[in-house]
Short mmCIF file of C-alpha atoms and ligand atoms in Angstrom, two decimals:
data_model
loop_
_atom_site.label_atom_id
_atom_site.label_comp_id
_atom_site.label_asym_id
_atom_site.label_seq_id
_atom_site.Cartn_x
_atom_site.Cartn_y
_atom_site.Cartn_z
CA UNK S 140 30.86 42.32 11.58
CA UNK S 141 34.63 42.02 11.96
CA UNK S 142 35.76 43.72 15.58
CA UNK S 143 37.40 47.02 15.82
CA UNK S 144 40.44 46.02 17.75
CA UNK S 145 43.42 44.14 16.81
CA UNK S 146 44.47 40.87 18.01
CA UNK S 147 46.51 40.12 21.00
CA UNK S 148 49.93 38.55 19.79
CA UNK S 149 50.09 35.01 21.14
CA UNK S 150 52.96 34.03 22.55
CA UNK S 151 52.70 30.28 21.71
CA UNK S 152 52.03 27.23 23.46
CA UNK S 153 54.65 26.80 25.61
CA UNK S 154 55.45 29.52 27.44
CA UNK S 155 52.22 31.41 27.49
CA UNK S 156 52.08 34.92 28.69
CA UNK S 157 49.52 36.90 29.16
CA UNK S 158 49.47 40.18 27.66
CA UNK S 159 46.75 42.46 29.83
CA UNK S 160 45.30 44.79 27.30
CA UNK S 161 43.53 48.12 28.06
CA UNK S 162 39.73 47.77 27.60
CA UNK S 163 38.31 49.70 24.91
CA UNK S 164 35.97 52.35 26.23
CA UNK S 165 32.57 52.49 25.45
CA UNK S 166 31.57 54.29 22.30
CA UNK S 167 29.15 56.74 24.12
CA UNK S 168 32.03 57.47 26.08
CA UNK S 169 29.23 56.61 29.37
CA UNK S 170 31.08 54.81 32.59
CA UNK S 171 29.62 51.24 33.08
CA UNK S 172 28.93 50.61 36.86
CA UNK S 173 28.28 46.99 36.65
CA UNK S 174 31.56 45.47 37.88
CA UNK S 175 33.10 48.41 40.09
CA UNK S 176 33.09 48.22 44.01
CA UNK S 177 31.05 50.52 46.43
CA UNK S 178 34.04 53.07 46.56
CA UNK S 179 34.99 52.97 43.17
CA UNK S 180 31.45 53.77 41.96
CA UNK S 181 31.43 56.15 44.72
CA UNK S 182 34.78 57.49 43.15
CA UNK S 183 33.01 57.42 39.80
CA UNK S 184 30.28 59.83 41.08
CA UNK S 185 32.81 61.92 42.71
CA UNK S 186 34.28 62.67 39.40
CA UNK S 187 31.14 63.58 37.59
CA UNK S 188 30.91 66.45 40.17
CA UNK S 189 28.65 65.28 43.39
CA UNK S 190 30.00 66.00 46.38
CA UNK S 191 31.22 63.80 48.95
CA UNK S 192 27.60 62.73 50.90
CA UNK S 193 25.87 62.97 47.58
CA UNK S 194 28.65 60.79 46.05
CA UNK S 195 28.26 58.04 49.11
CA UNK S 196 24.71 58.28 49.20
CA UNK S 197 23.71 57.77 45.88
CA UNK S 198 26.40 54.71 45.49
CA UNK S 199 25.09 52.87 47.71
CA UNK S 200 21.45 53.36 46.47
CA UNK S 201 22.67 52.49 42.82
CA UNK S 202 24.43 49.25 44.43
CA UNK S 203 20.91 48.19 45.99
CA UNK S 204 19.35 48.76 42.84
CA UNK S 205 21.85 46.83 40.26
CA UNK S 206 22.40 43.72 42.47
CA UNK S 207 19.45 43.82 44.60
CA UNK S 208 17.16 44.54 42.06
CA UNK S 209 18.47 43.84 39.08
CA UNK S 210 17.69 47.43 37.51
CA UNK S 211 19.89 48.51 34.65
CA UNK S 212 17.57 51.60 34.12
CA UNK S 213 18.16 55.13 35.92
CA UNK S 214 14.55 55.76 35.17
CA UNK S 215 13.38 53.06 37.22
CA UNK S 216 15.55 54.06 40.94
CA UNK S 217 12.80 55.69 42.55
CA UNK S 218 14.84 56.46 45.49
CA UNK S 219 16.44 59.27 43.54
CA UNK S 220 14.77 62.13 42.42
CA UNK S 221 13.29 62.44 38.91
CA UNK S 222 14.81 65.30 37.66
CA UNK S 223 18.24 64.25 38.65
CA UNK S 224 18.09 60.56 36.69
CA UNK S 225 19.09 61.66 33.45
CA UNK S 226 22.03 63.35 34.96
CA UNK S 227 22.94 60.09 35.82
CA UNK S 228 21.58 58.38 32.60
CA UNK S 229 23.96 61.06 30.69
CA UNK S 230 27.11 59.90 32.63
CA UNK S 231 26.89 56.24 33.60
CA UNK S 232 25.49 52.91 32.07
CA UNK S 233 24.66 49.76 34.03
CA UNK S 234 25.19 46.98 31.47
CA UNK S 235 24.43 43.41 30.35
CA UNK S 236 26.50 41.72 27.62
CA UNK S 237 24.39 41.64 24.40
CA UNK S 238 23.14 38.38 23.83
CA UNK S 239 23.59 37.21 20.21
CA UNK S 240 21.99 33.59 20.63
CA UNK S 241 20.27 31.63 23.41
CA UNK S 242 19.69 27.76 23.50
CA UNK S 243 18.27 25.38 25.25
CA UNK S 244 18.71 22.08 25.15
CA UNK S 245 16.21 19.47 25.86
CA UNK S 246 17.69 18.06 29.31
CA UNK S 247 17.20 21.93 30.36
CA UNK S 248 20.85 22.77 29.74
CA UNK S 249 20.69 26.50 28.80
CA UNK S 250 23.52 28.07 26.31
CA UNK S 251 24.23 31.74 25.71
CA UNK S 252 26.34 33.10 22.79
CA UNK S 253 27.28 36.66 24.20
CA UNK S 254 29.04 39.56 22.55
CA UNK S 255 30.97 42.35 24.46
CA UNK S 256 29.94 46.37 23.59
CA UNK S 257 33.32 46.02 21.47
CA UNK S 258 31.92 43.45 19.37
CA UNK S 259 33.63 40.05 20.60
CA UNK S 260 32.00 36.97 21.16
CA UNK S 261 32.02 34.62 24.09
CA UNK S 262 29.98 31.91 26.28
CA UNK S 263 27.89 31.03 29.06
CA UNK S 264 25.81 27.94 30.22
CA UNK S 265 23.52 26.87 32.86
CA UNK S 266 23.57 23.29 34.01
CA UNK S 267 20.44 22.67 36.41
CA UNK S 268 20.25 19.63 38.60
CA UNK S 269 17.98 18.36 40.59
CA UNK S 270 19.52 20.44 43.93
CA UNK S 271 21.29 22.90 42.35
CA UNK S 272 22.16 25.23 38.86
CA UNK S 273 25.65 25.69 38.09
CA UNK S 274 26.36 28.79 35.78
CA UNK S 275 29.74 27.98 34.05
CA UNK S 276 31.11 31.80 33.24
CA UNK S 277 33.73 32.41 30.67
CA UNK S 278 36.81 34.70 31.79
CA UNK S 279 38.61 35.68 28.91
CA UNK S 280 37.29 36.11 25.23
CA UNK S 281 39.68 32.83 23.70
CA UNK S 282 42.45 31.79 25.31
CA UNK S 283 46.34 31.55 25.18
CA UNK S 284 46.35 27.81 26.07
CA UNK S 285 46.10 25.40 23.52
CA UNK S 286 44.56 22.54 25.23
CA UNK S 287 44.43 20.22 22.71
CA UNK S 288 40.81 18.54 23.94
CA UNK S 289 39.07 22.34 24.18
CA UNK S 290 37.49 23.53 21.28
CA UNK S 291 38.47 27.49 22.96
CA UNK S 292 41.86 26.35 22.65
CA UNK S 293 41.52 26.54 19.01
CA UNK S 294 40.89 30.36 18.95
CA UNK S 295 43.02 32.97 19.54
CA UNK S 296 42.63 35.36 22.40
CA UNK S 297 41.13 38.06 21.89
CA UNK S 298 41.36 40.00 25.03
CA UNK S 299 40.53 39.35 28.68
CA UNK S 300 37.24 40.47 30.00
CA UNK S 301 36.35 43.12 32.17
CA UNK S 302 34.63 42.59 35.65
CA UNK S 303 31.79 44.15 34.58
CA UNK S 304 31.66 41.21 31.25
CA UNK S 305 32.10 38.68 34.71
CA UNK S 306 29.53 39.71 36.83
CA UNK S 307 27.30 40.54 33.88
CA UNK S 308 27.21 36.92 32.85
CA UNK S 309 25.61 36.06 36.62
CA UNK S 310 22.95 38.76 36.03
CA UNK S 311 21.96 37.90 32.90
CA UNK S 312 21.62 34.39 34.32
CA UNK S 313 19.22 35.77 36.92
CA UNK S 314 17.22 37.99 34.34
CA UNK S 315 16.65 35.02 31.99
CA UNK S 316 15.60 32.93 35.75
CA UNK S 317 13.50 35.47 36.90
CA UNK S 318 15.69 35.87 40.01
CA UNK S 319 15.29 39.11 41.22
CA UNK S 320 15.34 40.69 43.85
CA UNK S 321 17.51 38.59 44.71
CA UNK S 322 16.65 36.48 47.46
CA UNK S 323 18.78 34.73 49.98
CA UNK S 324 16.52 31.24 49.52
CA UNK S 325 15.19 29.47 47.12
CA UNK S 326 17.30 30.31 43.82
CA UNK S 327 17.76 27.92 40.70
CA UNK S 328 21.32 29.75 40.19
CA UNK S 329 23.33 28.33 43.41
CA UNK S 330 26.77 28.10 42.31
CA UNK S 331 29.08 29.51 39.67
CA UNK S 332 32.20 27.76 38.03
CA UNK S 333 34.74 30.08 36.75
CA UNK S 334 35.29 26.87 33.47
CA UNK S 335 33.99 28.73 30.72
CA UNK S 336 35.93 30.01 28.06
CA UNK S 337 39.34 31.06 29.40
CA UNK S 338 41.98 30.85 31.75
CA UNK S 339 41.06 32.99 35.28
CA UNK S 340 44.13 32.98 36.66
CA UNK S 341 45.28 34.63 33.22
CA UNK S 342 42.61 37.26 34.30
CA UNK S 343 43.37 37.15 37.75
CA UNK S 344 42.60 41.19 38.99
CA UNK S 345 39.52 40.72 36.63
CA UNK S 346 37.92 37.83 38.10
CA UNK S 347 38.86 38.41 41.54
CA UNK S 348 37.03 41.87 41.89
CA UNK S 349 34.39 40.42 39.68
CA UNK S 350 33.89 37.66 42.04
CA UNK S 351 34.17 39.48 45.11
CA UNK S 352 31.19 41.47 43.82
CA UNK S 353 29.24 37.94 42.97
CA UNK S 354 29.66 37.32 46.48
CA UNK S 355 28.88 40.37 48.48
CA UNK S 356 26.51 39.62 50.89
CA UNK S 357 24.30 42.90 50.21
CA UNK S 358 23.79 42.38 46.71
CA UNK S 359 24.48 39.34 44.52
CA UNK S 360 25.39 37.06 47.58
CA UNK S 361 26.87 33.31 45.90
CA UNK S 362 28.56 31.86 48.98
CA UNK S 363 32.31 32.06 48.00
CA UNK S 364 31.88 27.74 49.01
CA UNK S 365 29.20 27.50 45.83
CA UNK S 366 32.08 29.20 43.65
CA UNK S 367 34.58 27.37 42.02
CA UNK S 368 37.40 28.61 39.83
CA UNK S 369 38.93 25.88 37.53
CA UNK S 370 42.77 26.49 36.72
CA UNK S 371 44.61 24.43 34.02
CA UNK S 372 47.71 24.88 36.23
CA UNK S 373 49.12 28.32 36.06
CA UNK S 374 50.72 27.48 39.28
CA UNK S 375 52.65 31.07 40.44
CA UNK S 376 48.97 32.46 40.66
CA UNK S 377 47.73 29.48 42.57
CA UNK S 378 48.46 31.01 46.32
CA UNK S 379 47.21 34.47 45.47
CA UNK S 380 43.28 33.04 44.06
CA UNK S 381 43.62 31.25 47.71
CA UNK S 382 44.32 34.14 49.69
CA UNK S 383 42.32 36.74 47.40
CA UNK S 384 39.47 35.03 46.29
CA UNK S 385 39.52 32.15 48.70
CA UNK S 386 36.70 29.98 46.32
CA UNK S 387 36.92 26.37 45.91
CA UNK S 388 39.54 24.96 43.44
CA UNK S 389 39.82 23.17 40.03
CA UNK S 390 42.33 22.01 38.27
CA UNK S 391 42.56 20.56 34.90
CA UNK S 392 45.10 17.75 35.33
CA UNK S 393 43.75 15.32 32.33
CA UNK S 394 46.74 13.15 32.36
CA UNK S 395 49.33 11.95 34.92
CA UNK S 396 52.28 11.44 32.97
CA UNK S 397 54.54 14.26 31.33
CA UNK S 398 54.90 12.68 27.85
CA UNK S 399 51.00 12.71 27.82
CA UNK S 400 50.19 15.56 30.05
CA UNK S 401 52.54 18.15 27.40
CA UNK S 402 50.69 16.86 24.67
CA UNK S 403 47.03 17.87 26.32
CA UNK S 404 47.47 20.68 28.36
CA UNK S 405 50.19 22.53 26.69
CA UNK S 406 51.30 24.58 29.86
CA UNK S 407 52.52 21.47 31.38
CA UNK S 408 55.78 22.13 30.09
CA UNK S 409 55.83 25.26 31.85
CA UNK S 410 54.72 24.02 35.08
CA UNK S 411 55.16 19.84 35.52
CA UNK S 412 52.78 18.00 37.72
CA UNK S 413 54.45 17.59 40.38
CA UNK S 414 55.49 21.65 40.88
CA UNK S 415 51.28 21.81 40.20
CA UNK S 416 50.20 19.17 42.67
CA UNK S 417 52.58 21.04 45.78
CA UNK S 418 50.56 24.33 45.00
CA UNK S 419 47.51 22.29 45.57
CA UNK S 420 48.58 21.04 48.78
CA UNK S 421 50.01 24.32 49.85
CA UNK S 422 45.98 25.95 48.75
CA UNK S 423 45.04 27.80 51.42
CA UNK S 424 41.66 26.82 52.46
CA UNK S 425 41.60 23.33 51.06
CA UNK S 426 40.71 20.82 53.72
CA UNK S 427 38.49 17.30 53.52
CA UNK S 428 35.06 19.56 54.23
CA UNK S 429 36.82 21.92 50.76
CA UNK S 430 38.49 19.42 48.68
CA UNK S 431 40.19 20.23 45.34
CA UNK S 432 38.71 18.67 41.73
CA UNK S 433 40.75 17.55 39.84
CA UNK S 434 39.03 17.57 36.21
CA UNK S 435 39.85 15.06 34.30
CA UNK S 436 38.51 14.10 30.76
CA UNK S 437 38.70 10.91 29.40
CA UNK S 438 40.62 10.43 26.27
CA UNK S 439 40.06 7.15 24.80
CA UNK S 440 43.78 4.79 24.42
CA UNK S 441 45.34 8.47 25.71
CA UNK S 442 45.27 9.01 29.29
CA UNK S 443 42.39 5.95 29.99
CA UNK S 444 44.02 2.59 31.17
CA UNK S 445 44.14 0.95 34.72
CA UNK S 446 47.87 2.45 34.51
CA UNK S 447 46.73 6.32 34.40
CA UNK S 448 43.70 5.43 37.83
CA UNK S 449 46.68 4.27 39.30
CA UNK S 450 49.15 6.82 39.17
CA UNK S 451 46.20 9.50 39.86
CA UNK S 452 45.77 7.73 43.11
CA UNK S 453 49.16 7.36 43.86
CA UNK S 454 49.89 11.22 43.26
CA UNK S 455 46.68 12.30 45.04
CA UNK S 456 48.00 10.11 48.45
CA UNK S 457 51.45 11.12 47.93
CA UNK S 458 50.83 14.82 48.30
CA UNK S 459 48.18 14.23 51.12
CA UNK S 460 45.48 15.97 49.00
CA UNK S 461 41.91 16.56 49.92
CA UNK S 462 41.03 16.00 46.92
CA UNK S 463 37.79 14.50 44.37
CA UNK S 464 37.83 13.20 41.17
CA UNK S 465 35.54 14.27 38.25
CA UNK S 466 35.65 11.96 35.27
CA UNK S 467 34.66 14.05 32.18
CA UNK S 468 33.48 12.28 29.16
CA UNK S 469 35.17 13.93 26.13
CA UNK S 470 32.33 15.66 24.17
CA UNK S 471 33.98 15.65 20.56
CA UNK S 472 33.32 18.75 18.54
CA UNK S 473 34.43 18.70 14.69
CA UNK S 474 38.03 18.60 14.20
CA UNK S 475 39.04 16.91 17.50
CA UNK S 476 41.55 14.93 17.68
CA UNK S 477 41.07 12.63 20.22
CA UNK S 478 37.92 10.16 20.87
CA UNK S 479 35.84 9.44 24.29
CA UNK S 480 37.06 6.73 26.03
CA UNK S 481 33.88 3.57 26.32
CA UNK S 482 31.56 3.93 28.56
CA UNK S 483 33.28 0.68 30.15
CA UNK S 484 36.55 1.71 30.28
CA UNK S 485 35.33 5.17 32.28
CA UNK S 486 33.48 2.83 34.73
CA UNK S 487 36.94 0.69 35.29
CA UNK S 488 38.90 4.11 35.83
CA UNK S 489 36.61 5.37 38.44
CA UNK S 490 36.15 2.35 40.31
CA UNK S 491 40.10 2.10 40.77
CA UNK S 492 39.95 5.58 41.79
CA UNK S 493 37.04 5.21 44.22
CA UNK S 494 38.41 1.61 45.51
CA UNK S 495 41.37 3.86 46.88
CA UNK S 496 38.81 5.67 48.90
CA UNK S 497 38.93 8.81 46.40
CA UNK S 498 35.29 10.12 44.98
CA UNK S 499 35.85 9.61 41.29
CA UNK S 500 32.46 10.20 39.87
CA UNK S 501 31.42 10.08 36.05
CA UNK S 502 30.46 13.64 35.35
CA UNK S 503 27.06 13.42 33.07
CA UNK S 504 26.79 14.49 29.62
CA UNK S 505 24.71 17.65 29.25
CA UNK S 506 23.26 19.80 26.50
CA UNK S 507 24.95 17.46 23.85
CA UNK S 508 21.94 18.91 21.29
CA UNK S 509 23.02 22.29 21.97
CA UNK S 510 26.99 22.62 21.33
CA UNK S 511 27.60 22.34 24.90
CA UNK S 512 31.31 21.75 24.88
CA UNK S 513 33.06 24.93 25.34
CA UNK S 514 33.73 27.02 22.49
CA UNK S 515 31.40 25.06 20.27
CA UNK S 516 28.90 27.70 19.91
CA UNK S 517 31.43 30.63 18.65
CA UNK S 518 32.99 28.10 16.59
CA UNK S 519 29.47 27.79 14.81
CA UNK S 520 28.44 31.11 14.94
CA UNK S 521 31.85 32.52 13.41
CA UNK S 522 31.37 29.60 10.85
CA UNK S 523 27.59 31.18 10.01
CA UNK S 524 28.59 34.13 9.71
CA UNK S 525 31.66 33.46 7.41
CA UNK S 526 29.47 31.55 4.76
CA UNK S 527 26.95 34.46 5.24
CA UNK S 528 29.78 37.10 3.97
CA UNK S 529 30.77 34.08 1.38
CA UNK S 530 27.44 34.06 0.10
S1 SF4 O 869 40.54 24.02 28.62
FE1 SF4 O 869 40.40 26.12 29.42
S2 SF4 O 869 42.56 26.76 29.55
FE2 SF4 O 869 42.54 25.00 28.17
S3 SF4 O 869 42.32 25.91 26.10
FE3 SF4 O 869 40.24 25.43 26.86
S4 SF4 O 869 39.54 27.36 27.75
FE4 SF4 O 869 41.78 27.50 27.59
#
């Protein structure tokens, strides 16, 4: 099925910029709730014709029931009175993203291809640990950025996704865990990582009211410290995810020289290291008890020698940042066109980095059987479905 909206024009890798464009309503012409504060769904109601107490009652019972409860169904909120739910039902829709392939892989990695209600595809994972599950969350459908290790980079973007799209992800995470109610103790989904397919910052008003609604404390409730929101460097919105959001930060540095950085993260000619390391240090929020990771995947004869762990250190110490290292093994996918550095080299890296007194550690490979790597699962499917209309 092709989608029924045109593509975003790209601007190219240089000098990205992002080009907001309007959602496309739904096709029942129904208002989604998922994704919209107290007062705006409050607002919503409002506009359908309740009246003011009605309007502020019933919002805050459909609140309770979406992220408390996890109901999408009008039928099932018993708090409101039976004859009155298909008024609602007629009106408003409480949403998941439709999901168009589920794996899991056998180290318990768990990969979701999802599609929007306007028919574009994107990705989620969950990465559980032994103390934790991470839910990596995508935050725009592509991306503008060309990183040249990213398998997203290859596609074009598509458009950015809604906060409803954002927080969906985190509840269909909890449906397929069996996590509702939801419960304050006790949960296999602890933290998120805004790292899925995407740049946030590119999405900033989208992710930030999508977030703020993953961690209201009467309904979804993630601890804005078990949130992190990974940045490739888009350094003018850098302050504002501090001050607005106020999660814990990421950013994709992958190289410490120019030369090598432009080649790898294409926005580095944009904004250089050194402009992107002083927004780190100037994060509010970021301390020794919040330190920043720096991502940072290991190309092999690219960005890999005793040179590179050097230079790392010595920009880390001379911008005074709290700061860890995660060493990323590059996961190729077909087409790449770099290598993973060996397993020696990566141990060589991170003990210069740790020797310096910096945590450095070697992030493990997960899901490899599954298409893991970002992107690699839209990639396939779009590559299905094109030999299926071949055929
Ligand atoms: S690494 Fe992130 S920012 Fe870079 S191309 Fe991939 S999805 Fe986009």
């Amino acid at each position: 099925m092709s989608a029924d909206t045109t593509l975003m024009p790209i601007p190219g890798a240089v000098d990205p910029v992002p080009v907001a464009r309007a959602a496309v309503p739904r096709a029942d012409g129904r208002v989604e709730l998922v994704g919209l504060s107290r007062d705006r769904i409050r607002d919503a109601l409002e506009a359908a014709g309740l009246d003011d107490r009605q309007a502020k009652l019933r919002a805050k019972q459909i609140w309770h029931w979406i992220y408390n409860r996890g109901v999408g169904d009008f039928a099932a909120m018993s708090d409101i009175a039976k004859p009155q739910r298909p008024w609602f039902a007629e009106r408003f829709v409480i949403s998941r993203p439709e999901v168009v392939e589920a794996q899991v892989s056998s180290d318990g990695t768990r990969k979701w291809l999802l599609k929007t209600h306007d028919g574009h595809d994107f990705e989620m994972v969950f990465i559980p640990d032994a103390d934790r599950g991470t839910l990596c969350v995508s935050s725009q459908v592509g991306c503008t950025l060309n990183c040249r290790f990213c398998a997203t980079g290859t596609m074009q973007l598509v458009r950015n996704l809604e906060p409803a799209e954002i927080v969906g992800q985190v509840m269909l995470a909890r449906d397929a865990l069996g996590e509702w109610p939801s419960q304050s103790e006790g949960r296999m989904l602890t933290n998120i990582v805004m790292m899925g397919m995407g740049e946030p910052l590119y999405n900033f008003d989208n992710v930030r009211d999508a977030l703020k609604i993953v961690m209201d404390g009467d309904g979804l409730g993630l601890s804005r410290r078990r949130i992190t929101l990974s940045t490739s460097g888009v350094v003018p919105m850098m302050a504002r995810a501090g001050e607005e959001i106020g999660v814990n930060l990421a950013v994709s540095l992958h190289a410490v020289t120019k030369e090598v950085r432009d080649e790898i993260v294409p926005l580095n000619r944009k904004y250089g290291i050194e402009q992107l390391l002083e927004a780190c240090a100037a994060y509010p929020g970021a301390n020794n008890a919040r330190r920043i990771t720096f991502e940072y995947v290991m190309l092999k004869d690219k960005n890999d020698s005793d040179e590179d762990a050097r230079e790392l250190v010595r920009l880390i110490r001379k911008y005074k940042l709290p700061a860890k290292v995660n060493l990323i093994p590059f996961n190729p996918w077909p087409g790449a066109a770099y290598e993973c550095s060996d397993p020696a080299r990566i141990r060589a890296f991170s003990n210069i980095v740790f020797e310096s007194g910096i945590s450095a550690p070697v992030r493990t490979p997960r899901g490899r059987d599954i298409d893991a790597a970002c992107g690699q699962l839209k990639t396939a499917a779009e590559k299905k479905r094109r030999s299926r209309e071949a055929a």
